[in-house]
């Protein structure tokens, strides 16, 4: 029964590590359930230390066994969007199947997203842009152009102005 993809399991359904019975600590065997837990924890913006602690492994083991490929690293970086996309797809599938509860939830999510996007667009409306504070040299140049009194530049003769 040595096929590619076949893993031996113990009586409780857990995969048996390849170095079972050998000296040293048994090697960690990643499972789909643990990967799903990790993605959900990253979607909640948990740190590597929190995710590793929840899975009962170290941070290097987490990175080696769960997020070693580029695809999994992309899922880790975008875990929140990944999970939300999956949930919206499920809601849409249930809505198309005729479940009115799913349709209502989907509409609420879409309305909430629309309001959030509108809020982002109008949050800075009406606020004047703050003038950048001038640096020392710029302030001196501006002050030099605004000289009054004895050292002010002279007015042009009236014949030159048309």
mmCIF file of C-alpha atoms in Angstrom:
data_model
loop_
_atom_site.group_PDB
_atom_site.id
_atom_site.type_symbol
_atom_site.label_atom_id
_atom_site.label_comp_id
_atom_site.label_asym_id
_atom_site.label_seq_id
_atom_site.Cartn_x
_atom_site.Cartn_y
_atom_site.Cartn_z
ATOM 1 C CA UNK A 1 0.000 0.000 0.000
ATOM 2 C CA UNK A 2 2.919 2.365 -0.680
ATOM 3 C CA UNK A 3 1.206 4.813 -2.993
ATOM 4 C CA UNK A 4 2.038 8.476 -3.374
ATOM 5 C CA UNK A 5 -0.323 10.333 -1.113
ATOM 6 C CA UNK A 6 -0.962 7.387 1.192
ATOM 7 C CA UNK A 7 -0.221 8.179 4.821
ATOM 8 C CA UNK A 8 -0.513 5.658 7.630
ATOM 9 C CA UNK A 9 -2.948 6.627 10.358
ATOM 10 C CA UNK A 10 -3.153 5.503 13.982
ATOM 11 C CA UNK A 11 -6.322 4.247 15.723
ATOM 12 C CA UNK A 12 -7.486 7.800 16.443
ATOM 13 C CA UNK A 13 -7.155 8.861 12.816
ATOM 14 C CA UNK A 14 -4.007 10.949 13.313
ATOM 15 C CA UNK A 15 -1.224 10.559 10.745
ATOM 16 C CA UNK A 16 1.775 8.544 11.932
ATOM 17 C CA UNK A 17 5.088 10.378 11.466
ATOM 18 C CA UNK A 18 7.691 8.624 9.329
ATOM 19 C CA UNK A 19 10.219 8.377 12.193
ATOM 20 C CA UNK A 20 7.781 6.785 14.664
ATOM 21 C CA UNK A 21 9.659 4.466 17.016
ATOM 22 C CA UNK A 22 13.058 5.985 16.242
ATOM 23 C CA UNK A 23 15.210 7.972 18.641
ATOM 24 C CA UNK A 24 14.396 11.624 19.130
ATOM 25 C CA UNK A 25 11.209 13.546 18.928
ATOM 26 C CA UNK A 26 8.734 12.402 16.265
ATOM 27 C CA UNK A 27 8.595 14.631 13.195
ATOM 28 C CA UNK A 28 5.539 16.884 12.848
ATOM 29 C CA UNK A 29 3.091 15.764 10.204
ATOM 30 C CA UNK A 30 0.919 18.567 8.825
ATOM 31 C CA UNK A 31 -2.804 17.962 8.464
ATOM 32 C CA UNK A 32 -5.469 19.717 6.432
ATOM 33 C CA UNK A 33 -7.344 20.473 9.665
ATOM 34 C CA UNK A 34 -4.324 22.276 11.139
ATOM 35 C CA UNK A 35 -3.815 24.205 7.889
ATOM 36 C CA UNK A 36 -7.438 25.328 8.015
ATOM 37 C CA UNK A 37 -7.021 26.419 11.655
ATOM 38 C CA UNK A 38 -3.898 28.378 10.737
ATOM 39 C CA UNK A 39 -5.626 30.182 7.855
ATOM 40 C CA UNK A 40 -8.587 31.091 10.072
ATOM 41 C CA UNK A 41 -6.267 32.414 12.779
ATOM 42 C CA UNK A 42 -4.317 34.477 10.241
ATOM 43 C CA UNK A 43 -7.655 35.807 8.961
ATOM 44 C CA UNK A 44 -8.251 37.126 12.488
ATOM 45 C CA UNK A 45 -4.886 38.925 12.250
ATOM 46 C CA UNK A 46 -3.142 36.659 14.778
ATOM 47 C CA UNK A 47 0.660 36.599 14.933
ATOM 48 C CA UNK A 48 2.912 33.674 14.008
ATOM 49 C CA UNK A 49 3.479 32.993 17.705
ATOM 50 C CA UNK A 50 -0.272 32.819 18.395
ATOM 51 C CA UNK A 51 -0.922 30.486 15.454
ATOM 52 C CA UNK A 52 1.988 28.208 16.401
ATOM 53 C CA UNK A 53 0.795 28.079 20.013
ATOM 54 C CA UNK A 54 -2.749 27.202 18.916
ATOM 55 C CA UNK A 55 -1.396 24.317 16.827
ATOM 56 C CA UNK A 56 1.039 23.209 19.532
ATOM 57 C CA UNK A 57 4.158 23.647 17.389
ATOM 58 C CA UNK A 58 7.071 26.070 17.137
ATOM 59 C CA UNK A 59 7.204 29.016 14.736
ATOM 60 C CA UNK A 60 9.921 27.435 12.523
ATOM 61 C CA UNK A 61 7.854 24.233 12.304
ATOM 62 C CA UNK A 62 4.798 26.285 11.333
ATOM 63 C CA UNK A 63 6.684 28.033 8.552
ATOM 64 C CA UNK A 64 8.379 24.838 7.326
ATOM 65 C CA UNK A 65 5.358 22.557 7.193
ATOM 66 C CA UNK A 66 2.439 24.889 6.500
ATOM 67 C CA UNK A 67 3.652 27.919 4.566
ATOM 68 C CA UNK A 68 6.715 26.735 2.657
ATOM 69 C CA UNK A 69 5.266 27.094 -0.870
ATOM 70 C CA UNK A 70 4.513 30.375 -2.638
ATOM 71 C CA UNK A 71 0.810 29.574 -2.948
ATOM 72 C CA UNK A 72 0.448 28.966 0.780
ATOM 73 C CA UNK A 73 2.460 32.114 1.581
ATOM 74 C CA UNK A 74 0.057 34.118 -0.593
ATOM 75 C CA UNK A 75 -2.898 32.581 1.246
ATOM 76 C CA UNK A 76 -1.254 33.463 4.563
ATOM 77 C CA UNK A 77 -0.713 37.104 3.520
ATOM 78 C CA UNK A 78 -4.263 37.445 2.222
ATOM 79 C CA UNK A 79 -5.986 35.119 4.689
ATOM 80 C CA UNK A 80 -8.774 37.551 5.548
ATOM 81 C CA UNK A 81 -9.717 38.136 1.904
ATOM 82 C CA UNK A 82 -9.382 34.403 1.187
ATOM 83 C CA UNK A 83 -11.775 33.444 4.001
ATOM 84 C CA UNK A 84 -14.254 36.210 3.140
ATOM 85 C CA UNK A 85 -14.214 35.125 -0.510
ATOM 86 C CA UNK A 86 -14.966 31.533 0.473
ATOM 87 C CA UNK A 87 -17.822 32.630 2.731
ATOM 88 C CA UNK A 88 -19.320 34.874 0.061
ATOM 89 C CA UNK A 89 -19.090 32.062 -2.500
ATOM 90 C CA UNK A 90 -20.929 29.720 -0.130
ATOM 91 C CA UNK A 91 -23.595 32.329 0.570
ATOM 92 C CA UNK A 92 -24.030 32.930 -3.141
ATOM 93 C CA UNK A 93 -24.293 29.189 -3.848
ATOM 94 C CA UNK A 94 -26.944 28.795 -1.116
ATOM 95 C CA UNK A 95 -28.775 31.884 -2.358
ATOM 96 C CA UNK A 96 -28.903 30.527 -5.902
ATOM 97 C CA UNK A 97 -30.229 27.248 -4.497
ATOM 98 C CA UNK A 98 -33.239 29.189 -3.205
ATOM 99 C CA UNK A 99 -32.383 29.625 0.467
ATOM 100 C CA UNK A 100 -33.849 32.973 1.467
ATOM 101 C CA UNK A 101 -31.778 33.239 4.653
ATOM 102 C CA UNK A 102 -28.605 33.053 2.598
ATOM 103 C CA UNK A 103 -29.955 35.684 0.206
ATOM 104 C CA UNK A 104 -30.695 38.059 3.078
ATOM 105 C CA UNK A 105 -27.249 37.543 4.604
ATOM 106 C CA UNK A 106 -25.589 38.068 1.240
ATOM 107 C CA UNK A 107 -27.504 41.308 0.664
ATOM 108 C CA UNK A 108 -26.574 42.558 4.143
ATOM 109 C CA UNK A 109 -22.889 41.808 3.506
ATOM 110 C CA UNK A 110 -23.016 43.603 0.162
ATOM 111 C CA UNK A 111 -24.776 46.640 1.697
ATOM 112 C CA UNK A 112 -22.218 46.757 4.502
ATOM 113 C CA UNK A 113 -19.341 46.613 2.017
ATOM 114 C CA UNK A 114 -20.946 49.366 -0.080
ATOM 115 C CA UNK A 115 -21.373 51.609 2.961
ATOM 116 C CA UNK A 116 -17.783 51.016 4.024
ATOM 117 C CA UNK A 117 -16.527 51.948 0.539
ATOM 118 C CA UNK A 118 -18.695 55.075 0.518
ATOM 119 C CA UNK A 119 -17.409 56.044 3.964
ATOM 120 C CA UNK A 120 -13.813 55.728 2.757
ATOM 121 C CA UNK A 121 -14.532 57.961 -0.228
ATOM 122 C CA UNK A 122 -16.192 60.765 1.732
ATOM 123 C CA UNK A 123 -14.283 60.727 5.016
ATOM 124 C CA UNK A 124 -11.875 63.439 3.892
ATOM 125 C CA UNK A 125 -14.425 65.510 2.016
ATOM 126 C CA UNK A 126 -14.621 69.125 3.148
ATOM 127 C CA UNK A 127 -11.346 69.102 5.003
ATOM 128 C CA UNK A 128 -8.826 71.604 3.735
ATOM 129 C CA UNK A 129 -5.406 70.214 3.049
ATOM 130 C CA UNK A 130 -3.051 71.296 5.767
ATOM 131 C CA UNK A 131 -0.220 73.442 4.512
ATOM 132 C CA UNK A 132 3.116 71.780 4.924
ATOM 133 C CA UNK A 133 5.235 73.619 7.435
ATOM 134 C CA UNK A 134 7.967 75.533 5.688
ATOM 135 C CA UNK A 135 11.561 74.620 6.238
ATOM 136 C CA UNK A 136 14.095 77.121 7.478
ATOM 137 C CA UNK A 137 15.402 78.085 4.027
ATOM 138 C CA UNK A 138 11.948 78.350 2.447
ATOM 139 C CA UNK A 139 10.774 80.589 5.299
ATOM 140 C CA UNK A 140 13.806 82.854 4.809
ATOM 141 C CA UNK A 141 13.162 83.122 1.052
ATOM 142 C CA UNK A 142 9.517 83.949 1.664
ATOM 143 C CA UNK A 143 10.450 86.577 4.257
ATOM 144 C CA UNK A 144 12.982 88.112 1.835
ATOM 145 C CA UNK A 145 10.228 88.632 -0.745
ATOM 146 C CA UNK A 146 7.982 90.388 1.776
ATOM 147 C CA UNK A 147 10.388 93.126 2.842
ATOM 148 C CA UNK A 148 8.718 96.470 3.672
ATOM 149 C CA UNK A 149 10.003 99.844 4.584
ATOM 150 C CA UNK A 150 13.377 101.210 3.693
ATOM 151 C CA UNK A 151 14.714 97.988 2.126
ATOM 152 C CA UNK A 152 11.618 97.110 0.118
ATOM 153 C CA UNK A 153 12.017 96.829 -3.654
ATOM 154 C CA UNK A 154 10.990 99.982 -5.536
ATOM 155 C CA UNK A 155 7.816 100.317 -7.553
ATOM 156 C CA UNK A 156 8.136 100.254 -11.326
ATOM 157 C CA UNK A 157 7.737 103.644 -13.053
ATOM 158 C CA UNK A 158 4.157 104.344 -14.190
ATOM 159 C CA UNK A 159 5.172 104.718 -17.860
ATOM 160 C CA UNK A 160 6.269 101.055 -18.013
ATOM 161 C CA UNK A 161 2.965 99.679 -16.792
ATOM 162 C CA UNK A 162 0.368 99.385 -19.584
#
